[in-house]
Short mmCIF file of C-alpha atoms in Angstrom, two decimals:
data_model
loop_
_atom_site.label_atom_id
_atom_site.label_comp_id
_atom_site.label_asym_id
_atom_site.label_seq_id
_atom_site.Cartn_x
_atom_site.Cartn_y
_atom_site.Cartn_z
CA MET I 1164 -0.19 -0.01 0.08
CA LYS I 1165 2.67 2.30 0.74
CA THR I 1166 4.61 2.25 -2.69
CA PHE I 1167 1.81 2.24 -4.22
CA VAL I 1168 0.80 5.30 -2.65
CA THR I 1169 4.52 6.58 -3.06
CA ALA I 1170 4.20 5.59 -6.65
CA ALA I 1171 1.04 7.16 -7.26
CA LEU I 1172 2.90 11.06 -5.73
CA VAL I 1173 6.02 9.97 -7.62
CA SER I 1174 3.98 9.94 -11.36
CA VAL I 1175 1.15 13.08 -10.02
CA LEU I 1176 4.21 15.10 -9.31
CA ALA I 1177 6.67 13.97 -12.56
CA THR I 1178 3.98 14.81 -14.71
CA SER I 1179 6.63 17.55 -15.62
CA ALA I 1180 6.99 20.90 -17.23
CA ALA I 1181 7.63 18.46 -20.50
CA PHE I 1182 5.11 20.34 -22.37
CA GLY I 1183 5.73 23.43 -21.51
CA ALA I 1184 5.93 24.90 -24.29
CA GLY I 1185 4.00 27.51 -26.05
CA HIS I 1186 0.81 29.80 -24.29
CA SER I 1187 -1.67 27.09 -24.17
CA VAL I 1188 -5.11 27.97 -23.57
CA ARG I 1189 -8.61 26.59 -22.84
CA LEU I 1190 -11.95 27.86 -23.97
CA GLY I 1191 -14.58 27.19 -21.58
CA THR I 1192 -18.58 27.37 -23.27
CA GLU I 1193 -22.13 26.40 -23.08
CA GLY I 1194 -22.19 24.56 -26.11
CA ALA I 1195 -26.25 24.58 -25.96
CA TYR I 1196 -26.41 28.42 -26.97
CA PRO I 1197 -26.70 28.57 -30.59
CA PRO I 1198 -26.37 30.42 -32.42
CA TYR I 1199 -23.44 31.66 -30.08
CA ASN I 1200 -21.82 27.83 -29.25
CA PHE I 1201 -23.89 24.42 -29.90
CA ILE I 1202 -22.58 21.31 -30.07
CA ASN I 1203 -22.51 20.43 -34.24
CA ASP I 1204 -23.91 16.77 -35.71
CA ALA I 1205 -19.76 15.86 -35.40
CA GLY I 1206 -20.03 16.64 -31.53
CA GLU I 1207 -17.81 19.66 -31.88
CA VAL I 1208 -18.07 23.85 -30.91
CA ASP I 1209 -19.68 25.28 -33.47
CA GLY I 1210 -21.36 28.80 -33.93
CA PHE I 1211 -21.28 32.24 -33.75
CA GLU I 1212 -18.05 32.04 -30.45
CA ARG I 1213 -16.62 29.18 -32.32
CA ASP I 1214 -15.15 31.41 -35.27
CA VAL I 1215 -15.23 34.61 -32.68
CA GLY I 1216 -12.15 32.67 -30.31
CA ASP I 1217 -11.20 30.52 -32.83
CA ARG I 1218 -9.71 33.52 -35.09
CA LEU I 1219 -8.51 35.32 -31.26
CA CYS I 1220 -5.85 32.42 -30.66
CA GLU I 1221 -4.83 33.22 -34.23
CA LEU I 1222 -4.49 36.48 -33.89
CA ALA I 1223 -2.88 36.40 -30.87
CA GLU I 1224 -1.12 33.20 -31.31
CA LEU I 1225 -2.40 31.42 -28.36
CA ASP I 1226 -2.95 27.60 -28.53
CA CYS I 1227 -6.18 27.46 -27.92
CA THR I 1228 -8.74 24.21 -26.98
CA TRP I 1229 -12.30 23.98 -26.96
CA VAL I 1230 -14.24 22.39 -23.45
CA THR I 1231 -17.78 22.88 -22.87
CA ASN I 1232 -19.09 23.19 -19.70
CA ASP I 1233 -22.23 23.63 -17.61
CA TRP I 1234 -24.01 27.49 -18.07
CA ASP I 1235 -24.52 27.60 -13.58
CA SER I 1236 -20.67 26.54 -13.25
CA ILE I 1237 -19.17 28.49 -15.56
CA ILE I 1238 -17.45 31.17 -13.53
CA PRO I 1239 -16.83 29.08 -10.61
CA ASN I 1240 -14.78 26.62 -12.89
CA LEU I 1241 -12.71 29.37 -14.37
CA VAL I 1242 -11.63 30.52 -10.99
CA SER I 1243 -10.50 27.12 -10.01
CA GLY I 1244 -8.45 27.33 -12.90
CA ASN I 1245 -10.36 24.12 -15.30
CA TYR I 1246 -9.87 26.81 -17.82
CA ASP I 1247 -8.95 30.04 -18.39
CA VAL I 1248 -11.61 31.77 -20.33
CA ILE I 1249 -15.35 31.87 -20.86
CA ILE I 1250 -16.42 32.79 -24.16
CA ALA I 1251 -20.13 31.98 -23.69
CA GLY I 1252 -22.48 35.12 -24.87
CA MET I 1253 -21.76 36.60 -21.55
CA SER I 1254 -23.68 39.95 -20.38
CA ILE I 1255 -21.18 42.38 -19.10
CA THR I 1256 -22.40 42.95 -15.71
CA ASP I 1257 -21.41 44.56 -12.86
CA GLU I 1258 -22.25 41.78 -10.50
CA ARG I 1259 -20.33 39.42 -12.39
CA ASP I 1260 -17.10 41.62 -12.76
CA GLU I 1261 -16.96 41.49 -9.25
CA VAL I 1262 -15.73 38.33 -9.58
CA ILE I 1263 -14.31 37.78 -12.46
CA ASP I 1264 -12.67 40.28 -15.06
CA PHE I 1265 -13.84 40.83 -18.92
CA THR I 1266 -12.48 42.06 -21.86
CA GLN I 1267 -13.94 44.77 -23.90
CA GLU I 1268 -17.16 43.99 -25.39
CA TYR I 1269 -17.05 41.49 -28.94
CA MET I 1270 -20.63 41.64 -29.73
CA PRO I 1271 -23.02 44.08 -28.74
CA ALA I 1272 -26.03 44.12 -26.33
CA ASP I 1273 -28.30 42.22 -27.83
CA PRO I 1274 -32.71 43.18 -26.97
CA SER I 1275 -34.20 40.35 -25.11
CA ILE I 1276 -37.36 39.36 -26.16
CA TYR I 1277 -40.76 37.51 -24.29
CA VAL I 1278 -41.79 34.51 -26.51
CA ALA I 1279 -45.43 32.78 -25.73
CA LEU I 1280 -47.51 29.92 -27.76
CA ALA I 1281 -49.89 31.72 -30.39
CA GLY I 1282 -52.79 32.87 -29.69
CA ALA I 1283 -51.16 34.61 -25.86
CA ASP I 1284 -51.75 38.85 -25.64
CA GLY I 1285 -48.62 39.32 -23.82
CA PRO I 1286 -45.92 37.72 -21.54
CA GLY I 1287 -48.05 36.97 -19.10
CA GLU I 1288 -47.11 36.21 -15.05
CA THR I 1289 -45.83 32.86 -14.99
CA ILE I 1290 -42.26 33.96 -16.67
CA SER I 1291 -38.72 30.51 -18.02
CA ALA I 1292 -35.70 31.83 -18.51
CA GLN I 1293 -32.17 30.10 -18.08
CA THR I 1294 -30.29 30.46 -14.01
CA ASN I 1295 -27.85 33.17 -13.63
CA THR I 1296 -28.72 34.97 -16.82
CA ILE I 1297 -29.29 38.71 -16.57
CA GLN I 1298 -33.03 37.85 -17.52
CA ALA I 1299 -33.88 35.96 -14.83
CA GLY I 1300 -32.01 38.62 -12.75
CA TYR I 1301 -34.14 40.64 -14.54
CA VAL I 1302 -38.23 38.76 -14.29
CA ALA I 1303 -36.79 37.88 -10.34
CA ALA I 1304 -37.00 41.96 -9.63
CA ALA I 1305 -40.02 43.19 -12.51
CA GLU I 1306 -43.54 42.96 -10.20
CA GLY I 1307 -46.28 41.26 -10.38
CA MET I 1308 -43.82 38.22 -12.96
CA THR I 1309 -43.33 34.65 -11.70
CA LEU I 1310 -40.14 33.36 -12.23
CA VAL I 1311 -38.78 30.15 -13.51
CA GLU I 1312 -35.79 29.16 -13.05
CA PHE I 1313 -34.07 26.05 -15.55
CA ALA I 1314 -30.63 25.46 -15.65
CA ASN I 1315 -30.21 25.05 -19.84
CA PRO I 1316 -31.70 27.48 -22.38
CA ASP I 1317 -33.32 24.60 -24.66
CA GLU I 1318 -35.64 23.82 -21.22
CA THR I 1319 -36.82 27.75 -21.01
CA VAL I 1320 -38.26 26.97 -24.41
CA ALA I 1321 -39.56 23.97 -23.94
CA ALA I 1322 -41.59 25.60 -20.47
CA VAL I 1323 -43.84 27.65 -22.68
CA ARG I 1324 -44.08 24.29 -25.31
CA SER I 1325 -45.64 23.16 -22.31
CA GLY I 1326 -47.96 25.36 -20.96
CA GLU I 1327 -45.55 25.67 -17.45
CA ALA I 1328 -44.72 28.92 -18.52
CA ASP I 1329 -46.86 31.89 -19.78
CA SER I 1330 -44.07 33.06 -21.88
CA VAL I 1331 -40.08 33.31 -21.44
CA LEU I 1332 -37.57 35.88 -21.48
CA ALA I 1333 -34.42 35.06 -23.33
CA ASP I 1334 -31.57 37.10 -25.87
CA LYS I 1335 -33.66 37.65 -29.43
CA ALA I 1336 -30.93 36.61 -31.07
CA TYR I 1337 -31.70 32.73 -29.68
CA LEU I 1338 -34.90 33.09 -29.60
CA ASP I 1339 -35.56 34.44 -33.61
CA PRO I 1340 -34.57 31.32 -35.19
CA LEU I 1341 -36.70 29.63 -32.98
CA ILE I 1342 -39.40 31.64 -34.08
CA GLU I 1343 -39.02 30.75 -37.63
CA GLU I 1344 -38.87 27.08 -37.11
CA SER I 1345 -41.65 26.69 -35.02
CA GLY I 1346 -43.91 27.20 -37.91
CA GLY I 1347 -46.08 29.40 -36.03
CA GLU I 1348 -46.71 28.52 -32.71
CA LEU I 1349 -44.33 30.35 -30.76
CA VAL I 1350 -44.52 34.51 -31.66
CA MET I 1351 -43.01 37.10 -29.97
CA VAL I 1352 -44.81 39.57 -27.56
CA GLY I 1353 -43.98 42.72 -25.77
CA ASP I 1354 -41.73 44.88 -26.23
CA TYR I 1355 -37.78 44.28 -26.44
CA VAL I 1356 -36.51 44.38 -23.52
CA PHE I 1357 -32.80 46.25 -22.41
CA ILE I 1358 -31.02 44.63 -19.95
CA GLY I 1359 -26.93 44.56 -19.82
CA GLY I 1360 -24.75 45.65 -21.86
CA GLY I 1361 -22.90 44.37 -24.46
CA ILE I 1362 -20.94 40.55 -24.30
CA GLY I 1363 -18.05 39.74 -23.61
CA ILE I 1364 -15.05 37.05 -22.49
CA GLY I 1365 -14.28 35.95 -19.38
CA VAL I 1366 -11.18 35.51 -17.85
CA ARG I 1367 -9.71 35.82 -14.23
CA GLU I 1368 -8.97 38.60 -12.20
CA SER I 1369 -5.43 38.09 -12.24
CA ASP I 1370 -4.87 36.76 -15.36
CA THR I 1371 -4.26 40.65 -16.55
CA GLU I 1372 -1.71 39.45 -19.49
CA LEU I 1373 -4.48 37.16 -21.31
CA LYS I 1374 -6.74 40.00 -20.62
CA ASP I 1375 -5.01 42.36 -22.68
CA LYS I 1376 -4.15 39.91 -26.02
CA LEU I 1377 -7.21 38.91 -25.93
CA ASN I 1378 -8.12 42.97 -26.12
CA ALA I 1379 -5.29 44.21 -28.50
CA ALA I 1380 -7.35 40.86 -30.81
CA ILE I 1381 -10.45 41.88 -30.54
CA SER I 1382 -9.83 45.68 -31.71
CA THR I 1383 -7.22 44.04 -34.39
CA MET I 1384 -11.17 42.26 -35.90
CA LYS I 1385 -13.45 45.20 -35.27
CA SER I 1386 -11.02 47.36 -37.75
CA ASP I 1387 -9.82 45.38 -40.13
CA GLY I 1388 -13.86 44.30 -40.01
CA THR I 1389 -13.89 40.36 -40.17
CA LEU I 1390 -15.54 40.65 -36.55
CA ASN I 1391 -18.45 42.26 -38.49
CA ALA I 1392 -18.73 39.63 -41.01
CA MET I 1393 -19.07 36.36 -38.21
CA LEU I 1394 -21.89 38.94 -36.93
CA GLU I 1395 -23.54 39.22 -40.25
CA LYS I 1396 -23.14 35.23 -40.84
CA TRP I 1397 -24.12 33.90 -37.81
CA PHE I 1398 -26.82 36.93 -36.70
CA PRO I 1399 -28.33 37.80 -40.15
CA GLY I 1400 -29.64 42.25 -39.28
CA HIS I 1401 -27.67 41.97 -35.53
CA VAL I 1402 -26.30 45.54 -35.47
CA GLY I 1403 -22.26 45.33 -35.76
CA TYR I 1404 -18.90 47.72 -35.29
CA MET C 641 -21.13 6.57 -41.78
CA PHE C 642 -22.76 5.57 -44.73
CA GLU C 643 -22.46 6.15 -48.66
CA TYR C 644 -26.58 7.89 -48.40
CA CYS C 645 -26.09 10.49 -45.51
CA SER C 646 -23.58 13.33 -47.36
CA ASN C 647 -26.91 13.65 -49.27
CA SER C 648 -29.26 13.96 -46.13
CA ASP C 649 -32.27 16.13 -48.02
CA SER C 650 -33.70 13.28 -50.13
CA LEU C 651 -33.62 10.45 -46.78
CA ALA C 652 -36.59 8.23 -46.59
CA ASN C 653 -37.60 7.24 -43.07
CA LEU C 654 -35.65 4.77 -42.28
CA GLN C 655 -32.44 5.97 -44.23
CA TRP C 656 -32.88 9.14 -42.30
CA LEU C 657 -32.92 7.33 -38.76
CA ALA C 658 -30.08 5.45 -39.54
CA CYS C 659 -28.18 8.50 -40.63
CA TYR C 660 -29.46 10.16 -37.55
CA LEU C 661 -28.42 7.60 -35.30
CA THR C 662 -24.35 7.08 -36.29
CA THR C 663 -23.49 10.89 -35.93
CA LEU C 664 -20.43 11.53 -34.82
CA LYS C 665 -22.97 12.96 -31.44
CA HIS C 666 -24.42 9.84 -31.23
CA GLN C 667 -21.07 7.89 -31.59
CA SER C 668 -20.40 10.09 -28.23
CA LEU C 669 -23.27 8.97 -26.60
CA TYR C 670 -22.70 5.32 -27.84
CA TRP C 671 -18.90 5.67 -26.34
CA SER C 672 -20.22 7.30 -22.93
CA ILE C 673 -22.52 3.92 -22.05
CA LEU C 674 -18.03 2.35 -21.97
CA THR C 675 -17.78 5.49 -19.98
CA VAL C 676 -19.78 4.88 -17.55
CA LEU C 677 -18.91 0.62 -17.27
CA LEU C 678 -15.21 1.73 -17.20
CA LEU C 679 -16.21 3.64 -13.84
CA LEU C 680 -18.00 0.42 -12.85
CA ALA C 681 -15.79 -2.11 -13.55
CA VAL C 682 -13.67 -0.28 -11.61
CA THR C 683 -14.91 1.20 -9.40
CA ALA C 684 -16.49 -1.68 -7.64
CA PRO C 685 -13.21 -3.47 -6.26
CA LEU C 686 -12.11 -0.42 -5.41
CA ALA C 687 -14.93 0.23 -3.28
CA ILE C 688 -15.24 -3.58 -2.02
CA ALA C 689 -11.29 -3.46 -1.10
CA LEU C 690 -11.89 0.31 0.76
CA GLY C 691 -14.51 -1.36 2.29
CA LEU C 692 -12.67 -4.23 3.71
CA SER C 693 -10.20 -2.31 4.51
CA GLY C 694 -12.63 -0.55 6.73
CA ALA C 695 -14.23 -2.92 8.28
CA LEU C 696 -11.19 -4.63 9.17
CA ALA C 697 -9.39 -1.47 10.59
CA ARG C 698 -12.63 -1.39 12.71
CA ARG C 699 -11.71 -4.36 14.41
CA SER C 700 -8.12 -3.60 15.13
CA PRO C 701 -5.75 -4.25 18.54
CA PHE C 702 -4.76 -0.40 17.40
CA ALA C 703 -7.16 1.88 18.68
CA VAL C 704 -6.05 4.81 16.78
CA VAL C 705 -6.83 1.99 13.66
CA ARG C 706 -9.90 1.57 15.43
CA SER C 707 -10.54 5.16 15.35
CA LEU C 708 -9.52 5.49 11.28
CA GLY C 709 -12.85 2.75 10.31
CA TRP C 710 -14.94 4.29 12.48
CA GLY C 711 -14.35 7.16 11.79
CA TYR C 712 -14.03 6.62 7.29
CA THR C 713 -17.79 4.62 7.95
CA SER C 714 -19.80 7.62 10.01
CA MET C 715 -18.48 10.26 8.38
CA VAL C 716 -19.11 9.31 4.84
CA ARG C 717 -22.16 7.77 5.31
CA GLY C 718 -23.00 10.85 7.76
CA ILE C 719 -22.58 13.19 4.79
CA PRO C 720 -25.41 13.04 1.38
CA ASP C 721 -23.63 12.06 -1.77
CA LEU C 722 -24.03 14.85 -3.19
CA ILE C 723 -21.92 17.16 -1.01
CA PHE C 724 -19.49 14.63 -1.14
CA PHE C 725 -19.13 13.78 -4.89
CA LEU C 726 -19.52 17.61 -5.46
CA PHE C 727 -16.11 17.80 -2.54
CA VAL C 728 -13.45 15.56 -2.97
CA PRO C 729 -12.42 15.67 -6.34
CA LEU C 730 -12.95 19.94 -5.73
CA ALA C 731 -10.73 19.76 -2.83
CA MET C 732 -8.20 16.40 -4.03
CA ASP C 733 -7.36 18.57 -7.34
CA GLN C 734 -7.04 21.37 -5.49
CA LEU C 735 -4.92 19.52 -3.03
CA LEU C 736 -3.21 18.46 -5.45
CA GLU C 737 -2.25 21.17 -7.51
CA TYR C 738 -1.01 23.00 -4.41
CA VAL C 739 1.32 20.29 -3.23
CA ARG C 740 2.98 20.37 -6.85
CA HIS C 741 3.05 24.14 -6.89
CA ARG C 742 4.76 24.52 -3.99
CA VAL C 743 7.33 21.37 -4.99
CA LEU C 744 8.08 22.15 -8.86
CA CYS C 745 7.44 26.49 -8.54
CA PRO C 746 9.40 26.99 -5.18
CA GLN C 747 10.79 30.58 -7.12
CA GLU C 748 6.48 31.72 -6.88
CA THR C 749 6.39 32.32 -3.00
CA GLY C 750 2.90 34.30 -3.47
CA PRO C 751 -0.32 32.94 -2.00
CA VAL C 752 -2.21 30.35 -4.33
CA TRP C 753 -5.77 31.78 -3.92
CA ILE C 754 -6.21 35.58 -5.16
CA GLY C 755 -8.82 36.92 -4.16
CA HIS C 756 -12.28 34.58 -5.56
CA ASP C 757 -8.83 32.85 -8.02
CA PHE C 758 -6.99 29.83 -7.69
CA VAL C 759 -4.29 30.34 -8.68
CA VAL C 760 -1.10 28.01 -9.58
CA CYS C 761 2.24 28.35 -11.27
CA SER C 762 1.46 26.84 -15.11
CA ALA C 763 3.65 23.73 -14.06
CA ALA C 764 1.37 22.59 -10.78
CA LYS C 765 -1.70 22.53 -13.57
CA LEU C 766 -3.36 19.34 -13.27
CA PRO C 767 -3.52 17.78 -16.33
CA LEU C 768 -1.16 20.79 -17.82
CA GLY C 769 -2.46 23.04 -19.49
CA PRO C 770 -1.51 21.75 -23.30
CA SER C 771 -1.71 18.16 -22.66
CA PRO C 772 -4.34 16.82 -25.25
CA GLU C 773 -7.95 16.61 -24.18
CA TRP C 774 -8.23 13.50 -23.88
CA VAL C 775 -5.62 13.74 -20.56
CA HIS C 776 -8.00 16.10 -19.56
CA ASP C 777 -11.07 13.23 -19.40
CA THR C 778 -8.86 10.62 -18.16
CA TYR C 779 -8.35 12.76 -15.34
CA GLY C 780 -11.87 14.10 -15.15
CA PHE C 781 -12.93 10.17 -14.82
CA ILE C 782 -10.33 8.75 -12.46
CA LEU C 783 -11.22 11.62 -9.76
CA ALA C 784 -15.13 10.84 -10.28
CA VAL C 785 -13.68 6.92 -9.52
CA VAL C 786 -11.97 8.17 -6.62
CA ALA C 787 -15.22 9.74 -4.97
CA PHE C 788 -16.87 7.13 -5.16
CA ALA C 789 -14.99 4.43 -4.58
CA ILE C 790 -14.20 6.62 -1.35
CA VAL C 791 -18.67 6.80 -0.35
CA PHE C 792 -19.28 3.30 -1.64
CA GLY C 793 -16.53 2.06 0.25
CA ALA C 794 -18.03 3.23 2.92
CA PHE C 795 -21.21 1.11 2.43
CA CYS C 796 -19.40 -1.81 2.38
CA ALA C 797 -16.94 -1.46 5.15
CA ASN C 798 -20.29 -1.78 6.66
CA VAL C 799 -21.95 -4.45 5.25
CA ILE C 800 -18.45 -6.46 5.57
CA HIS C 801 -17.14 -5.96 9.24
CA GLY C 802 -21.28 -6.76 9.58
CA ALA C 803 -21.04 -9.34 7.79
CA MET C 804 -17.75 -10.44 9.33
CA ASN C 805 -19.49 -10.49 13.70
CA ALA C 806 -22.17 -12.42 11.21
CA VAL C 807 -19.83 -15.92 11.15
CA PRO C 808 -20.81 -18.25 14.28
CA ARG C 809 -18.37 -18.20 16.78
CA THR C 810 -17.95 -21.72 16.73
CA GLN C 811 -16.61 -21.66 13.81
CA LEU C 812 -12.65 -19.45 14.65
CA GLU C 813 -13.26 -21.49 18.14
CA THR C 814 -12.47 -24.45 16.48
CA ALA C 815 -10.14 -23.16 14.67
CA ARG C 816 -8.45 -21.91 17.53
CA ALA C 817 -9.01 -25.03 19.02
CA TYR C 818 -7.11 -26.66 15.88
CA GLY C 819 -4.00 -24.54 16.09
CA LEU C 820 -4.71 -22.28 13.57
CA SER C 821 -3.12 -19.10 14.22
CA PRO C 822 -4.76 -15.47 14.36
CA ARG C 823 -3.99 -14.70 10.54
CA GLN C 824 -5.33 -18.35 9.39
CA VAL C 825 -7.99 -17.92 11.50
CA MET C 826 -9.22 -14.40 9.48
CA LEU C 827 -7.58 -16.16 5.99
CA ARG C 828 -9.29 -19.47 5.71
CA VAL C 829 -12.16 -19.82 8.05
CA HIS C 830 -13.72 -16.09 8.87
CA LEU C 831 -12.70 -14.51 5.56
CA PRO C 832 -14.46 -16.85 3.43
CA GLN C 833 -17.52 -16.85 5.61
CA THR C 834 -17.67 -13.17 5.52
CA TRP C 835 -18.76 -13.29 2.06
CA ILE C 836 -21.38 -15.53 2.45
CA TYR C 837 -22.91 -13.24 5.13
CA ALA C 838 -21.68 -9.87 3.15
CA LEU C 839 -23.54 -10.43 -0.73
CA PRO C 840 -26.69 -9.29 0.07
CA GLY C 841 -25.55 -6.02 1.42
CA LEU C 842 -22.96 -5.71 -1.21
CA SER C 843 -25.56 -6.32 -4.19
CA ASN C 844 -27.46 -4.01 -2.73
CA VAL C 845 -24.59 -1.88 -2.99
CA TRP C 846 -23.99 -2.32 -6.26
CA MET C 847 -27.03 -1.51 -7.59
CA ILE C 848 -27.06 2.00 -5.64
CA LEU C 849 -23.66 2.14 -7.88
CA ILE C 850 -25.31 1.37 -10.94
CA LYS C 851 -28.20 4.26 -10.26
CA ALA C 852 -25.75 6.05 -8.85
CA THR C 853 -23.82 6.95 -12.52
CA PRO C 854 -25.44 9.85 -13.99
CA LEU C 855 -23.65 12.08 -11.11
CA LEU C 856 -21.11 11.71 -13.39
CA PHE C 857 -22.65 14.20 -15.56
CA LEU C 858 -22.33 16.61 -12.24
CA MET C 859 -18.54 16.11 -11.82
CA GLY C 860 -18.28 17.23 -15.41
CA VAL C 861 -17.74 13.97 -17.05
CA GLU C 862 -19.74 13.67 -19.66
CA ASP C 863 -22.23 10.40 -19.36
CA ILE C 864 -24.77 9.15 -20.73
CA VAL C 865 -27.69 11.62 -18.76
CA TYR C 866 -25.82 14.73 -20.83
CA TRP C 867 -25.90 13.52 -24.27
CA ALA C 868 -29.21 12.04 -23.44
CA LYS C 869 -29.94 15.57 -22.72
CA GLU C 870 -27.44 17.30 -25.61
CA LEU C 871 -29.36 15.29 -28.45
CA GLY C 872 -32.79 15.40 -27.00
CA GLY C 873 -32.94 18.98 -26.82
CA THR C 874 -34.77 21.00 -29.74
CA LYS C 875 -32.57 21.42 -33.20
CA SER C 876 -33.37 23.86 -35.86
CA ALA C 877 -32.70 22.94 -39.67
CA ARG C 878 -30.45 26.30 -39.45
CA PHE C 879 -27.51 24.62 -37.22
CA SER C 880 -27.73 20.43 -37.96
CA ASP C 881 -28.54 18.44 -40.95
CA PHE C 882 -30.85 16.45 -38.66
CA PRO C 883 -34.03 19.06 -37.33
CA HIS C 884 -36.22 17.36 -34.87
CA GLY C 885 -38.25 18.70 -31.61
CA ASP C 886 -37.77 18.46 -28.25
CA TRP C 887 -37.39 14.89 -28.60
CA ARG C 888 -35.78 14.71 -24.96
CA ILE C 889 -38.73 11.82 -23.79
CA TYR C 890 -36.74 9.75 -26.09
CA TYR C 891 -33.83 9.02 -24.99
CA PHE C 892 -35.00 9.59 -21.24
CA THR C 893 -37.05 6.64 -21.94
CA GLY C 894 -34.04 4.79 -23.73
CA LEU C 895 -31.70 5.76 -20.65
CA LEU C 896 -34.53 4.06 -18.55
CA VAL C 897 -34.82 1.03 -20.51
CA PHE C 898 -31.32 1.16 -20.25
CA TYR C 899 -30.44 1.22 -16.62
CA LEU C 900 -33.51 -1.41 -15.56
CA LEU C 901 -31.57 -3.77 -18.15
CA PHE C 902 -28.61 -3.41 -16.60
CA THR C 903 -30.13 -3.49 -13.33
CA TRP C 904 -31.43 -7.26 -14.02
CA VAL C 905 -29.17 -8.14 -16.05
CA SER C 906 -26.79 -7.83 -12.58
CA GLN C 907 -29.80 -9.49 -10.77
CA ILE C 908 -29.52 -13.09 -12.41
CA GLY C 909 -26.19 -12.56 -11.55
CA LEU C 910 -25.96 -11.81 -8.00
CA LYS C 911 -28.61 -14.60 -7.69
CA ARG C 912 -26.31 -17.30 -9.62
CA LEU C 913 -23.00 -15.89 -7.32
CA THR C 914 -25.30 -16.03 -4.28
CA ASP C 915 -26.58 -19.99 -5.12
CA LYS C 916 -22.94 -21.18 -5.55
CA VAL C 917 -20.57 -19.70 -2.35
CA SER C 918 -23.76 -20.33 -0.14
CA ARG C 919 -23.67 -23.83 -0.98
CA GLY C 920 -23.06 -26.23 1.75
CA GLN C 921 -23.09 -23.54 4.13
CA ALA C 922 -24.54 -24.02 7.76
CA THR C 923 -27.57 -21.62 6.58
CA MET C 924 -30.86 -21.67 5.50
CA ALA C 925 -29.80 -20.78 1.12
CA GLY C 926 -27.16 -23.32 2.17
CA GLY C 927 -29.38 -25.80 2.56
CA LYS C 928 -31.60 -26.44 0.02
CA GLY C 929 -30.38 -27.88 -3.30
CA GLY C 930 -27.78 -29.58 -1.14
CA ALA C 931 -23.91 -30.11 -2.91
#
């Protein structure tokens, strides 16, 4: 037993800096929020943020790998070092900024909308939203509305279809394709809701070097038009830079 | 997978299904079944080994070892599994990285916890940042196995402890009278008979272990529950060649059948094993059938 433990300890300690070279960065995303990020048929991370992230890594000369993580624990796992970057359609908010740091935004603020079953005359009282999102915070604070939270975006819409919630509040860019494909089953109700700022990349507060590199790369992408092209590809008609 | 899948617009129903079920994403689901089976295959012997050590520790003549065994079983059994499964991988990961940080990067003397961040030097990371993805996956899997083994080891320890006490004392006294040393009594008489009494309890623990495997998902291992949820969610035609509505009910029904079949087969296997070890024993079960 003792030799086994020693051997295990030695092997744990000896996994040394043999790889060392290159700035390897792990990009964390949710993988369940098309068109921002999702898992495609080939089982790989795809979407707007895949394109943006790959280009940023190229510009900043980083060796990047993609990791998916539940939305709920995406910030805790960043600060404990399981990956180095959150690139998951995350709006820059003061609350999150207290725990992690954000780069400059790589996507302008997207309005949120309510979506309900056809025939509804308003958002109603019971609103579904994804846990720990700006929308969930908004509904929780709104008067006359009851919040029903779900762990992933797909479930928030499923709750409307099953009648568990009167409507769902989420980013317009996420809901638009779903309305389009529902064949009239789902419709937008009420007005646009403007909450939160633009979308930025989350990094650990202690990771200022990485933050600077990403900021510089985002500026390049904004000025050379590649970012606008990606926005147009994934969010047709969305405001660009 | 199939030739005709490349032209996904003009597929007949059965062909569509064949193509759909063989996408690379579905193959991830099939691989994850192997992950679950591997977890069980590795965890079960580890848990029994831990359980046996725990049970023996509780019978030790040394008070320190006894209280260690007692502390291990009562602590794990008294804390909710879920909390343990969230705590053990996180704490182990940070402990290992902290030790490596101190050993491998002695030049860095600053604190490891900076504000909200847990920061160790890049050489201390486990696994190292640049390692291929499978290394990260394997590391996560190993942490999960350790957590499972610790929790289920404690349940096994209690079962084995009880079973050891159930072995008739006359058996052991007779063995002593024949001049066997305490060690020989333990190895040749006491332990072999322990298994007969432990088996019903251990088979319970095995069933619970099978049913606890979906907790892997909570520990960041992409297991069958993760893939069933991901594949079953609504897919729109813009982002997938195989658009469909909310199909989670079908995927979860599949999981239901999988687990039911698996526990059913286990039950048959365990029944056979019990019959085999009971044969010829001075118990009720040993009496039937004869030897």
